[in-house]
């Protein structure tokens, strides 16, 4: 670190500085709702700061094990951050040294955690950095222009430390990584909301971008275990609702912020649906339960938007509902015959969509004109599930489990974006399974490739064994 010429205040000035720092600390915590940081203590510029650092180093010698050393480094980093915040508040030049020491110590903690491949240590770094972001953003808003660059560097280092720790954690303990990632996403969502409330659109937009970085890290965590899919599916349901709350505050904000939050919500819903597809393979009943709540949440958002006469938002919420409705159609058909308790999985889906239809009728009452097309799609999707006929022939249906509590697995069709055969999208008469692929054929037996589009709906030939079957509603 470069040597700096630091101002050395007199003993009297130092006392005044400490008192003012404490007062500013309380004021900053109350107004910004930042984070629980330790007391600033002895700050850079004090003649006693050397001894403070000496005893910190001595304490590190007696921290045994990598996890303990990481906790120690994080604690010291947080003390430096607290000192920097207090000193910046009173214009003390020692603040710059404190922020550099924070950055240095946090980097040490992150490096130690990754080298040790210790789940506890990695989780500690991920959790700590989440609360540092709000503090650093608040400091940037308050300091003179010439001091902003140093704090911004520390903020970027903190963000990188979080993502790196999270990526390493998912390799050591996927369940802990999901917990830490979901907590970080909630923190970023809260940052976006808080900054929007305080009229700081740039910070809110940055929080939305940070959210997506964490989501990307969590989304490619090892998958396929029911417990993990339940955890991420339930967590993302809550996060989508929180993103709605943040978006509600952006009506008079720059368009770039609204777009950043819309992108974050869209990415979250896509990740949510991916998780639900994985969960449906192992526990279709639980997947339906989460699907029902998430889809209802999108309809309630549409209802609220319609009541506020916000046509664009209503249309977007209905579009998001249609993504979930598509999943409902898939699982209702593919889980035909599978029972959970006294009912079948498709009965659960139909029960959920019955409620969705009632909410849609409420939406219709105040529907903005520019959302009518998306509303009709949503209505058709919900009705289609209610009228859906089994797609699996009797000989291919899965039987109810013989042991209480046993789960049955299903095979879902390709997710949206992959070519699939879909009836009603072309002039086909029959669907068949050829070489493991679903194809639509016309009356002359010629494959009609125009039917392999990305519009999943009522589809035939889903199950192996459904060699050829007339397309419903097409004359033979």
Tab-separated table of C-alpha atoms in Angstrom:
chain	number	residue	atom	x	y	z
A	1	UNK	CA	0.000	0.000	0.000
A	2	UNK	CA	1.283	3.471	-0.837
A	3	UNK	CA	2.463	5.621	2.019
A	4	UNK	CA	0.049	8.512	2.624
A	5	UNK	CA	0.437	11.812	4.385
A	6	UNK	CA	-2.237	11.622	7.036
A	7	UNK	CA	-3.446	14.407	9.243
A	8	UNK	CA	-2.645	13.790	12.919
A	9	UNK	CA	-5.244	15.589	15.035
A	10	UNK	CA	-4.489	16.801	18.487
A	11	UNK	CA	-5.701	14.792	21.493
A	12	UNK	CA	-8.621	17.210	21.984
A	13	UNK	CA	-9.575	17.055	18.331
A	14	UNK	CA	-9.362	13.271	18.496
A	15	UNK	CA	-11.858	13.158	21.334
A	16	UNK	CA	-14.224	15.451	19.448
A	17	UNK	CA	-13.757	13.305	16.339
A	18	UNK	CA	-14.683	10.136	18.234
A	19	UNK	CA	-17.825	11.727	19.687
A	20	UNK	CA	-18.948	13.048	16.313
A	21	UNK	CA	-18.163	9.721	14.669
A	22	UNK	CA	-20.364	7.940	17.149
A	23	UNK	CA	-23.215	10.358	16.581
A	24	UNK	CA	-22.923	10.030	12.819
A	25	UNK	CA	-22.788	6.270	13.137
A	26	UNK	CA	-26.148	6.212	14.916
A	27	UNK	CA	-27.656	8.682	12.458
A	28	UNK	CA	-26.426	6.716	9.465
A	29	UNK	CA	-27.713	3.432	10.847
A	30	UNK	CA	-31.128	4.868	11.594
A	31	UNK	CA	-31.618	6.595	8.262
A	32	UNK	CA	-30.120	4.016	5.914
A	33	UNK	CA	-30.968	0.865	7.847
A	34	UNK	CA	-27.540	-0.313	6.769
A	35	UNK	CA	-25.907	-3.116	8.723
A	36	UNK	CA	-24.864	-4.246	12.163
A	37	UNK	CA	-21.202	-3.267	12.186
A	38	UNK	CA	-18.870	-3.100	15.184
A	39	UNK	CA	-18.041	0.189	16.857
A	40	UNK	CA	-15.360	2.175	15.003
A	41	UNK	CA	-13.026	1.946	17.999
A	42	UNK	CA	-9.504	3.320	17.440
A	43	UNK	CA	-9.384	4.822	13.961
A	44	UNK	CA	-6.578	5.430	11.449
A	45	UNK	CA	-4.828	8.685	12.304
A	46	UNK	CA	-4.905	7.926	16.007
A	47	UNK	CA	-1.489	7.461	17.669
A	48	UNK	CA	-2.915	4.256	19.145
A	49	UNK	CA	-3.981	2.741	15.812
A	50	UNK	CA	-0.638	0.919	15.496
A	51	UNK	CA	-1.367	-0.976	18.705
A	52	UNK	CA	-4.872	-1.785	17.494
A	53	UNK	CA	-3.479	-3.472	14.371
A	54	UNK	CA	-0.730	-5.200	16.363
A	55	UNK	CA	-3.227	-6.896	18.657
A	56	UNK	CA	-5.424	-7.791	15.690
A	57	UNK	CA	-2.480	-9.611	14.129
A	58	UNK	CA	-1.716	-11.306	17.416
A	59	UNK	CA	-5.309	-12.474	17.646
A	60	UNK	CA	-5.040	-14.014	14.194
A	61	UNK	CA	-2.204	-16.248	15.372
A	62	UNK	CA	-4.513	-17.810	17.932
A	63	UNK	CA	-7.371	-18.345	15.454
A	64	UNK	CA	-7.008	-22.056	14.761
A	65	UNK	CA	-8.402	-23.561	11.577
A	66	UNK	CA	-9.229	-21.892	8.287
A	67	UNK	CA	-12.852	-21.195	9.216
A	68	UNK	CA	-11.744	-19.357	12.363
A	69	UNK	CA	-9.133	-17.361	10.456
A	70	UNK	CA	-11.734	-16.346	7.874
A	71	UNK	CA	-14.168	-15.273	10.596
A	72	UNK	CA	-11.380	-13.236	12.168
A	73	UNK	CA	-10.465	-11.557	8.855
A	74	UNK	CA	-14.129	-10.731	8.153
A	75	UNK	CA	-14.535	-9.247	11.640
A	76	UNK	CA	-11.507	-6.996	11.128
A	77	UNK	CA	-12.740	-5.988	7.662
A	78	UNK	CA	-16.062	-4.965	9.186
A	79	UNK	CA	-14.296	-2.914	11.854
A	80	UNK	CA	-12.336	-1.098	9.126
A	81	UNK	CA	-15.589	-0.483	7.232
A	82	UNK	CA	-17.193	0.930	10.362
A	83	UNK	CA	-14.179	3.211	10.872
A	84	UNK	CA	-14.283	4.380	7.267
A	85	UNK	CA	-17.976	5.214	7.472
A	86	UNK	CA	-17.516	7.206	10.673
A	87	UNK	CA	-14.434	9.079	9.428
A	88	UNK	CA	-15.932	9.911	6.034
A	89	UNK	CA	-18.912	11.383	7.874
A	90	UNK	CA	-16.695	14.006	9.515
A	91	UNK	CA	-14.273	14.506	6.633
A	92	UNK	CA	-11.272	12.889	8.322
A	93	UNK	CA	-8.516	11.895	5.889
A	94	UNK	CA	-7.975	8.657	7.770
A	95	UNK	CA	-11.125	7.345	6.091
A	96	UNK	CA	-9.262	6.571	2.881
A	97	UNK	CA	-6.752	4.400	4.715
A	98	UNK	CA	-9.576	2.638	6.539
A	99	UNK	CA	-11.432	1.814	3.301
A	100	UNK	CA	-8.257	0.434	1.721
A	101	UNK	CA	-7.611	-1.720	4.784
A	102	UNK	CA	-11.209	-2.974	4.572
A	103	UNK	CA	-10.702	-3.980	0.943
A	104	UNK	CA	-7.398	-5.664	1.788
A	105	UNK	CA	-8.797	-7.649	4.711
A	106	UNK	CA	-11.915	-8.756	2.846
A	107	UNK	CA	-9.784	-9.997	-0.046
A	108	UNK	CA	-7.702	-11.965	2.459
A	109	UNK	CA	-10.846	-13.557	3.915
A	110	UNK	CA	-12.176	-14.504	0.475
A	111	UNK	CA	-8.852	-15.971	-0.633
A	112	UNK	CA	-8.438	-17.996	2.548
A	113	UNK	CA	-11.975	-19.336	2.279
A	114	UNK	CA	-11.545	-20.423	-1.336
A	115	UNK	CA	-8.130	-21.994	-0.794
A	116	UNK	CA	-9.370	-23.917	2.232
A	117	UNK	CA	-12.515	-25.094	0.379
A	118	UNK	CA	-14.308	-24.784	3.689
A	119	UNK	CA	-18.099	-24.447	3.460
A	120	UNK	CA	-18.428	-22.543	6.764
A	121	UNK	CA	-15.766	-20.040	5.721
A	122	UNK	CA	-17.219	-19.539	2.240
A	123	UNK	CA	-20.714	-19.053	3.646
A	124	UNK	CA	-19.384	-16.446	6.086
A	125	UNK	CA	-17.853	-14.371	3.283
A	126	UNK	CA	-21.044	-14.608	1.205
A	127	UNK	CA	-23.258	-13.535	4.106
A	128	UNK	CA	-20.970	-10.719	5.287
A	129	UNK	CA	-20.628	-9.042	1.901
A	130	UNK	CA	-24.416	-8.819	1.496
A	131	UNK	CA	-24.663	-6.359	4.386
A	132	UNK	CA	-21.565	-4.417	3.314
A	133	UNK	CA	-23.086	-3.284	0.004
A	134	UNK	CA	-25.700	-1.028	1.579
A	135	UNK	CA	-23.092	0.561	3.870
A	136	UNK	CA	-20.695	1.269	1.000
A	137	UNK	CA	-23.455	2.685	-1.204
A	138	UNK	CA	-24.529	4.988	1.597
A	139	UNK	CA	-20.931	6.157	2.083
A	140	UNK	CA	-20.545	6.871	-1.660
A	141	UNK	CA	-23.608	9.113	-1.549
A	142	UNK	CA	-22.204	11.150	1.353
A	143	UNK	CA	-18.505	11.601	0.565
A	144	UNK	CA	-16.917	14.348	-1.581
A	145	UNK	CA	-16.441	13.576	-5.269
A	146	UNK	CA	-12.701	13.008	-4.909
A	147	UNK	CA	-13.296	10.260	-2.343
A	148	UNK	CA	-15.915	8.315	-4.300
A	149	UNK	CA	-13.480	6.335	-6.464
A	150	UNK	CA	-11.811	4.607	-3.500
A	151	UNK	CA	-15.153	3.587	-1.986
A	152	UNK	CA	-16.443	2.406	-5.363
A	153	UNK	CA	-13.380	0.164	-5.752
A	154	UNK	CA	-14.080	-1.337	-2.345
A	155	UNK	CA	-17.711	-1.914	-3.319
A	156	UNK	CA	-16.730	-3.704	-6.548
A	157	UNK	CA	-14.213	-5.858	-4.656
A	158	UNK	CA	-16.904	-6.786	-2.155
A	159	UNK	CA	-19.292	-7.790	-4.949
A	160	UNK	CA	-16.660	-9.902	-6.657
A	161	UNK	CA	-15.787	-11.531	-3.346
A	162	UNK	CA	-19.407	-12.522	-2.828
A	163	UNK	CA	-19.855	-14.127	-6.240
A	164	UNK	CA	-16.505	-15.932	-6.067
A	165	UNK	CA	-17.273	-17.296	-2.601
A	166	UNK	CA	-20.737	-18.399	-3.709
A	167	UNK	CA	-19.374	-20.199	-6.759
A	168	UNK	CA	-16.816	-22.012	-4.633
A	169	UNK	CA	-19.436	-22.841	-1.983
A	170	UNK	CA	-21.773	-24.612	-4.403
A	171	UNK	CA	-18.951	-27.018	-5.207
A	172	UNK	CA	-18.455	-27.841	-1.527
A	173	UNK	CA	-22.022	-27.782	-0.205
A	174	UNK	CA	-24.836	-27.154	-2.746
A	175	UNK	CA	-27.474	-26.838	-0.019
A	176	UNK	CA	-25.502	-24.157	1.866
A	177	UNK	CA	-24.836	-22.406	-1.443
A	178	UNK	CA	-28.577	-22.250	-2.154
A	179	UNK	CA	-29.252	-20.869	1.330
A	180	UNK	CA	-26.532	-18.237	0.946
A	181	UNK	CA	-27.544	-17.406	-2.622
A	182	UNK	CA	-31.219	-16.990	-1.797
A	183	UNK	CA	-30.326	-14.787	1.173
A	184	UNK	CA	-28.068	-12.669	-1.054
A	185	UNK	CA	-30.798	-12.299	-3.687
A	186	UNK	CA	-33.272	-11.178	-1.037
A	187	UNK	CA	-30.708	-8.653	0.226
A	188	UNK	CA	-30.142	-7.286	-3.282
A	189	UNK	CA	-33.903	-7.031	-3.811
A	190	UNK	CA	-34.225	-5.115	-0.547
A	191	UNK	CA	-31.385	-2.814	-1.661
A	192	UNK	CA	-33.201	-2.109	-4.919
A	193	UNK	CA	-36.403	-1.349	-3.042
A	194	UNK	CA	-34.693	0.846	-0.417
A	195	UNK	CA	-32.798	2.827	-3.042
A	196	UNK	CA	-35.971	3.342	-5.081
A	197	UNK	CA	-37.747	4.615	-1.963
A	198	UNK	CA	-34.914	7.056	-1.315
A	199	UNK	CA	-34.832	8.339	-4.903
A	200	UNK	CA	-31.553	6.690	-5.863
A	201	UNK	CA	-32.356	5.009	-9.202
A	202	UNK	CA	-28.722	4.366	-10.143
A	203	UNK	CA	-28.115	2.411	-6.947
A	204	UNK	CA	-31.406	0.556	-7.372
A	205	UNK	CA	-30.440	-0.409	-10.918
A	206	UNK	CA	-27.048	-1.608	-9.720
A	207	UNK	CA	-28.744	-3.739	-7.067
A	208	UNK	CA	-30.877	-5.364	-9.790
A	209	UNK	CA	-27.727	-6.146	-11.773
A	210	UNK	CA	-26.034	-7.596	-8.675
A	211	UNK	CA	-29.134	-9.709	-8.111
A	212	UNK	CA	-28.754	-11.275	-11.546
A	213	UNK	CA	-25.097	-12.103	-10.936
A	214	UNK	CA	-26.028	-14.055	-7.826
A	215	UNK	CA	-29.003	-15.700	-9.557
A	216	UNK	CA	-26.713	-16.905	-12.350
A	217	UNK	CA	-24.313	-18.387	-9.791
A	218	UNK	CA	-27.125	-20.160	-7.931
A	219	UNK	CA	-28.980	-21.374	-11.023
A	220	UNK	CA	-26.190	-23.638	-12.221
A	221	UNK	CA	-25.655	-25.275	-8.834
A	222	UNK	CA	-25.769	-29.120	-8.858
A	223	UNK	CA	-29.392	-30.134	-9.447
A	224	UNK	CA	-31.600	-33.185	-9.419
A	225	UNK	CA	-32.150	-33.684	-5.697
A	226	UNK	CA	-35.724	-33.138	-4.557
A	227	UNK	CA	-34.836	-31.327	-1.331
A	228	UNK	CA	-32.659	-28.809	-3.183
A	229	UNK	CA	-35.286	-28.187	-5.848
A	230	UNK	CA	-37.949	-27.602	-3.191
A	231	UNK	CA	-35.650	-25.133	-1.442
A	232	UNK	CA	-34.885	-23.087	-4.547
A	233	UNK	CA	-38.445	-23.308	-5.927
A	234	UNK	CA	-39.991	-22.022	-2.703
A	235	UNK	CA	-37.313	-19.372	-2.328
A	236	UNK	CA	-37.754	-18.046	-5.862
A	237	UNK	CA	-41.537	-17.827	-5.390
A	238	UNK	CA	-40.953	-15.350	-2.558
A	239	UNK	CA	-38.274	-13.457	-4.463
A	240	UNK	CA	-40.526	-12.850	-7.480
A	241	UNK	CA	-43.052	-11.226	-5.138
A	242	UNK	CA	-40.311	-9.061	-3.616
A	243	UNK	CA	-39.213	-7.928	-7.067
A	244	UNK	CA	-42.826	-6.866	-7.664
A	245	UNK	CA	-42.668	-4.669	-4.569
A	246	UNK	CA	-39.490	-3.002	-5.814
A	247	UNK	CA	-40.971	-2.488	-9.280
A	248	UNK	CA	-44.055	-0.795	-7.814
A	249	UNK	CA	-41.821	2.039	-6.612
A	250	UNK	CA	-40.315	2.834	-10.012
A	251	UNK	CA	-43.222	4.480	-11.834
A	252	UNK	CA	-41.499	7.888	-11.916
A	253	UNK	CA	-37.985	6.459	-12.169
A	254	UNK	CA	-35.790	6.188	-15.289
A	255	UNK	CA	-36.820	3.553	-17.829
A	256	UNK	CA	-33.446	1.812	-17.430
A	257	UNK	CA	-34.293	0.946	-13.805
A	258	UNK	CA	-37.681	-0.483	-14.738
A	259	UNK	CA	-36.021	-2.515	-17.468
A	260	UNK	CA	-33.331	-3.818	-15.095
A	261	UNK	CA	-35.968	-4.982	-12.613
A	262	UNK	CA	-38.063	-6.512	-15.406
A	263	UNK	CA	-35.031	-8.454	-16.617
A	264	UNK	CA	-34.299	-9.629	-13.077
A	265	UNK	CA	-37.893	-10.821	-12.671
A	266	UNK	CA	-37.901	-12.568	-16.043
A	267	UNK	CA	-34.633	-14.362	-15.278
A	268	UNK	CA	-35.982	-15.397	-11.871
A	269	UNK	CA	-39.188	-16.817	-13.359
A	270	UNK	CA	-37.215	-18.755	-15.977
A	271	UNK	CA	-34.976	-20.186	-13.248
A	272	UNK	CA	-38.079	-20.954	-11.185
A	273	UNK	CA	-39.699	-22.914	-13.998
A	274	UNK	CA	-36.470	-24.834	-14.606
A	275	UNK	CA	-36.435	-25.804	-10.945
A	276	UNK	CA	-40.112	-26.808	-11.031
A	277	UNK	CA	-39.449	-29.070	-14.024
A	278	UNK	CA	-36.644	-30.774	-12.134
A	279	UNK	CA	-38.801	-31.124	-9.025
A	280	UNK	CA	-41.717	-32.532	-11.023
A	281	UNK	CA	-39.589	-35.490	-12.069
A	282	UNK	CA	-39.226	-36.591	-8.450
A	283	UNK	CA	-42.152	-35.063	-6.594
A	284	UNK	CA	-44.901	-33.908	-8.979
A	285	UNK	CA	-47.364	-33.178	-6.159
A	286	UNK	CA	-44.947	-30.733	-4.482
A	287	UNK	CA	-44.182	-29.166	-7.849
A	288	UNK	CA	-47.914	-28.569	-8.383
A	289	UNK	CA	-48.249	-26.988	-4.928
A	290	UNK	CA	-45.445	-24.499	-5.631
A	291	UNK	CA	-46.674	-23.903	-9.186
A	292	UNK	CA	-50.170	-23.059	-7.884
A	293	UNK	CA	-48.835	-20.435	-5.453
A	294	UNK	CA	-46.487	-18.878	-8.004
A	295	UNK	CA	-49.112	-18.697	-10.756
A	296	UNK	CA	-51.640	-17.193	-8.342
A	297	UNK	CA	-49.038	-14.595	-7.393
A	298	UNK	CA	-48.709	-13.538	-11.041
A	299	UNK	CA	-52.493	-13.227	-11.349
A	300	UNK	CA	-52.756	-11.190	-8.142
A	301	UNK	CA	-50.070	-8.897	-9.547
A	302	UNK	CA	-52.100	-8.575	-12.763
A	303	UNK	CA	-55.232	-7.802	-10.735
A	304	UNK	CA	-53.412	-5.062	-8.811
A	305	UNK	CA	-51.949	-3.628	-12.006
A	306	UNK	CA	-55.387	-3.631	-13.663
A	307	UNK	CA	-56.947	-1.838	-10.701
A	308	UNK	CA	-54.247	0.823	-11.048
A	309	UNK	CA	-55.025	1.063	-14.765
A	310	UNK	CA	-51.445	0.177	-15.631
A	311	UNK	CA	-51.886	-1.604	-18.947
A	312	UNK	CA	-48.209	-2.329	-19.576
A	313	UNK	CA	-47.704	-3.883	-16.143
A	314	UNK	CA	-50.964	-5.860	-16.408
A	315	UNK	CA	-49.882	-7.281	-19.746
A	316	UNK	CA	-46.471	-8.255	-18.335
A	317	UNK	CA	-47.962	-9.988	-15.280
A	318	UNK	CA	-50.379	-11.945	-17.491
A	319	UNK	CA	-47.515	-12.903	-19.784
A	320	UNK	CA	-45.660	-14.263	-16.749
A	321	UNK	CA	-48.756	-16.175	-15.653
A	322	UNK	CA	-48.911	-17.809	-19.084
A	323	UNK	CA	-45.418	-19.212	-18.560
A	324	UNK	CA	-46.619	-20.941	-15.415
A	325	UNK	CA	-49.855	-22.037	-17.097
A	326	UNK	CA	-47.759	-23.742	-19.780
A	327	UNK	CA	-46.007	-25.731	-17.068
A	328	UNK	CA	-49.398	-26.593	-15.534
A	329	UNK	CA	-50.545	-28.062	-18.851
A	330	UNK	CA	-47.395	-30.149	-19.134
A	331	UNK	CA	-47.446	-31.615	-15.649
A	332	UNK	CA	-51.198	-32.226	-15.712
A	333	UNK	CA	-50.837	-34.364	-18.825
A	334	UNK	CA	-47.571	-36.079	-17.968
A	335	UNK	CA	-48.548	-36.964	-14.381
A	336	UNK	CA	-51.900	-38.427	-15.460
A	337	UNK	CA	-52.769	-41.328	-13.198
A	338	UNK	CA	-50.289	-40.479	-10.428
A	339	UNK	CA	-51.998	-40.112	-7.083
A	340	UNK	CA	-51.093	-38.160	-3.984
A	341	UNK	CA	-53.322	-39.181	-1.122
A	342	UNK	CA	-56.879	-39.511	-2.399
A	343	UNK	CA	-56.471	-37.319	-5.486
A	344	UNK	CA	-54.463	-37.373	-8.676
A	345	UNK	CA	-51.836	-34.809	-9.606
A	346	UNK	CA	-53.943	-33.578	-12.519
A	347	UNK	CA	-56.838	-33.049	-10.082
A	348	UNK	CA	-54.544	-30.794	-8.029
A	349	UNK	CA	-53.626	-28.807	-11.123
A	350	UNK	CA	-57.280	-28.432	-12.112
A	351	UNK	CA	-58.170	-27.293	-8.595
A	352	UNK	CA	-55.431	-24.668	-8.750
A	353	UNK	CA	-56.510	-23.425	-12.159
A	354	UNK	CA	-60.142	-23.203	-10.967
A	355	UNK	CA	-58.920	-20.583	-8.488
A	356	UNK	CA	-56.882	-18.945	-11.240
A	357	UNK	CA	-60.005	-18.658	-13.397
A	358	UNK	CA	-61.819	-16.844	-10.577
A	359	UNK	CA	-58.950	-14.364	-10.225
A	360	UNK	CA	-58.932	-13.865	-13.992
A	361	UNK	CA	-62.588	-12.902	-13.838
A	362	UNK	CA	-61.639	-10.241	-11.277
A	363	UNK	CA	-58.897	-9.024	-13.621
A	364	UNK	CA	-61.408	-8.800	-16.466
A	365	UNK	CA	-63.504	-6.248	-14.548
A	366	UNK	CA	-60.808	-3.548	-14.791
A	367	UNK	CA	-58.769	-4.876	-17.698
A	368	UNK	CA	-56.847	-2.154	-19.606
A	369	UNK	CA	-57.473	-2.359	-23.342
A	370	UNK	CA	-53.846	-2.974	-24.281
A	371	UNK	CA	-53.739	-6.108	-22.080
A	372	UNK	CA	-56.727	-7.842	-23.676
A	373	UNK	CA	-54.730	-10.126	-25.948
A	374	UNK	CA	-52.524	-11.427	-23.136
A	375	UNK	CA	-55.585	-11.784	-20.914
A	376	UNK	CA	-57.304	-13.975	-23.519
A	377	UNK	CA	-54.208	-16.163	-23.720
A	378	UNK	CA	-54.218	-16.539	-19.936
A	379	UNK	CA	-57.915	-17.383	-19.916
A	380	UNK	CA	-57.485	-19.939	-22.708
A	381	UNK	CA	-54.499	-21.510	-20.921
A	382	UNK	CA	-56.414	-21.948	-17.658
A	383	UNK	CA	-59.448	-23.365	-19.449
A	384	UNK	CA	-57.276	-25.739	-21.437
A	385	UNK	CA	-56.012	-27.345	-18.232
A	386	UNK	CA	-59.595	-27.787	-17.040
A	387	UNK	CA	-60.556	-29.532	-20.283
A	388	UNK	CA	-57.286	-31.410	-20.800
A	389	UNK	CA	-57.711	-35.055	-21.731
A	390	UNK	CA	-55.134	-37.714	-20.785
A	391	UNK	CA	-52.194	-37.874	-23.157
A	392	UNK	CA	-50.844	-41.226	-21.927
A	393	UNK	CA	-52.498	-44.457	-23.117
A	394	UNK	CA	-53.857	-46.758	-20.381
A	395	UNK	CA	-51.105	-49.325	-20.868
A	396	UNK	CA	-48.446	-46.633	-20.288
A	397	UNK	CA	-49.967	-45.028	-17.183
A	398	UNK	CA	-48.033	-45.129	-13.939
A	399	UNK	CA	-49.731	-46.912	-11.102
A	400	UNK	CA	-50.190	-45.547	-7.600
A	401	UNK	CA	-47.342	-46.395	-5.187
A	402	UNK	CA	-47.737	-49.587	-3.236
A	403	UNK	CA	-45.855	-48.211	-0.218
A	404	UNK	CA	-47.242	-45.231	1.736
A	405	UNK	CA	-45.230	-42.094	1.079
A	406	UNK	CA	-43.474	-43.534	-1.970
A	407	UNK	CA	-42.929	-41.048	-4.793
A	408	UNK	CA	-43.461	-41.642	-8.494
A	409	UNK	CA	-41.303	-39.986	-11.107
A	410	UNK	CA	-42.487	-38.605	-14.422
A	411	UNK	CA	-40.838	-37.515	-17.653
A	412	UNK	CA	-41.681	-34.009	-18.750
A	413	UNK	CA	-41.556	-32.847	-22.365
A	414	UNK	CA	-38.820	-30.482	-23.529
A	415	UNK	CA	-38.890	-27.040	-21.959
A	416	UNK	CA	-39.913	-23.965	-23.894
A	417	UNK	CA	-37.343	-23.065	-26.544
A	418	UNK	CA	-36.837	-26.648	-27.765
A	419	UNK	CA	-38.660	-27.871	-30.907
A	420	UNK	CA	-41.743	-29.868	-29.969
A	421	UNK	CA	-44.716	-31.277	-31.828
A	422	UNK	CA	-47.860	-29.309	-31.062
A	423	UNK	CA	-51.299	-30.049	-32.414
A	424	UNK	CA	-53.363	-27.296	-33.898
A	425	UNK	CA	-50.339	-25.321	-35.119
A	426	UNK	CA	-50.358	-26.854	-38.597
A	427	UNK	CA	-52.597	-28.848	-40.932
A	428	UNK	CA	-51.711	-32.252	-39.507
A	429	UNK	CA	-53.977	-35.206	-39.037
A	430	UNK	CA	-51.964	-37.489	-36.785
A	431	UNK	CA	-49.071	-37.308	-34.353
A	432	UNK	CA	-46.556	-40.101	-33.913
A	433	UNK	CA	-43.299	-40.957	-32.199
A	434	UNK	CA	-40.530	-41.725	-34.678
A	435	UNK	CA	-36.982	-42.563	-33.584
A	436	UNK	CA	-37.750	-41.142	-30.174
A	437	UNK	CA	-38.814	-37.768	-31.574
A	438	UNK	CA	-42.333	-36.373	-31.670
A	439	UNK	CA	-43.548	-35.582	-35.179
A	440	UNK	CA	-46.751	-34.366	-36.816
A	441	UNK	CA	-47.753	-36.132	-40.051
A	442	UNK	CA	-50.360	-35.109	-42.558
A	443	UNK	CA	-52.895	-37.426	-44.108
A	444	UNK	CA	-50.353	-38.586	-46.702
A	445	UNK	CA	-47.948	-39.694	-43.982
A	446	UNK	CA	-45.485	-36.869	-44.689
A	447	UNK	CA	-43.806	-35.222	-41.699
A	448	UNK	CA	-44.955	-31.615	-41.390
A	449	UNK	CA	-41.922	-29.793	-39.941
A	450	UNK	CA	-43.827	-26.520	-39.641
A	451	UNK	CA	-45.508	-27.967	-36.560
A	452	UNK	CA	-42.299	-28.121	-34.514
A	453	UNK	CA	-42.588	-24.682	-32.978
A	454	UNK	CA	-42.059	-23.291	-29.514
A	455	UNK	CA	-45.735	-23.065	-28.614
A	456	UNK	CA	-46.412	-25.828	-26.122
A	457	UNK	CA	-50.049	-26.789	-25.846
A	458	UNK	CA	-52.190	-29.894	-26.203
A	459	UNK	CA	-49.697	-32.347	-27.642
A	460	UNK	CA	-49.902	-36.034	-28.578
A	461	UNK	CA	-47.315	-38.773	-28.804
A	462	UNK	CA	-45.830	-37.908	-25.397
A	463	UNK	CA	-45.268	-41.393	-24.080
A	464	UNK	CA	-43.217	-44.211	-25.522
A	465	UNK	CA	-45.843	-46.621	-26.771
A	466	UNK	CA	-48.110	-43.906	-28.172
A	467	UNK	CA	-47.061	-44.930	-31.659
A	468	UNK	CA	-49.821	-43.158	-33.565
A	469	UNK	CA	-53.034	-41.467	-32.512
A	470	UNK	CA	-55.510	-39.152	-34.238
A	471	UNK	CA	-55.033	-35.481	-33.445
A	472	UNK	CA	-57.979	-34.245	-31.318
A	473	UNK	CA	-60.337	-31.995	-33.239
A	474	UNK	CA	-58.925	-32.750	-36.706
A	475	UNK	CA	-61.236	-34.662	-39.071
A	476	UNK	CA	-59.887	-37.963	-40.344
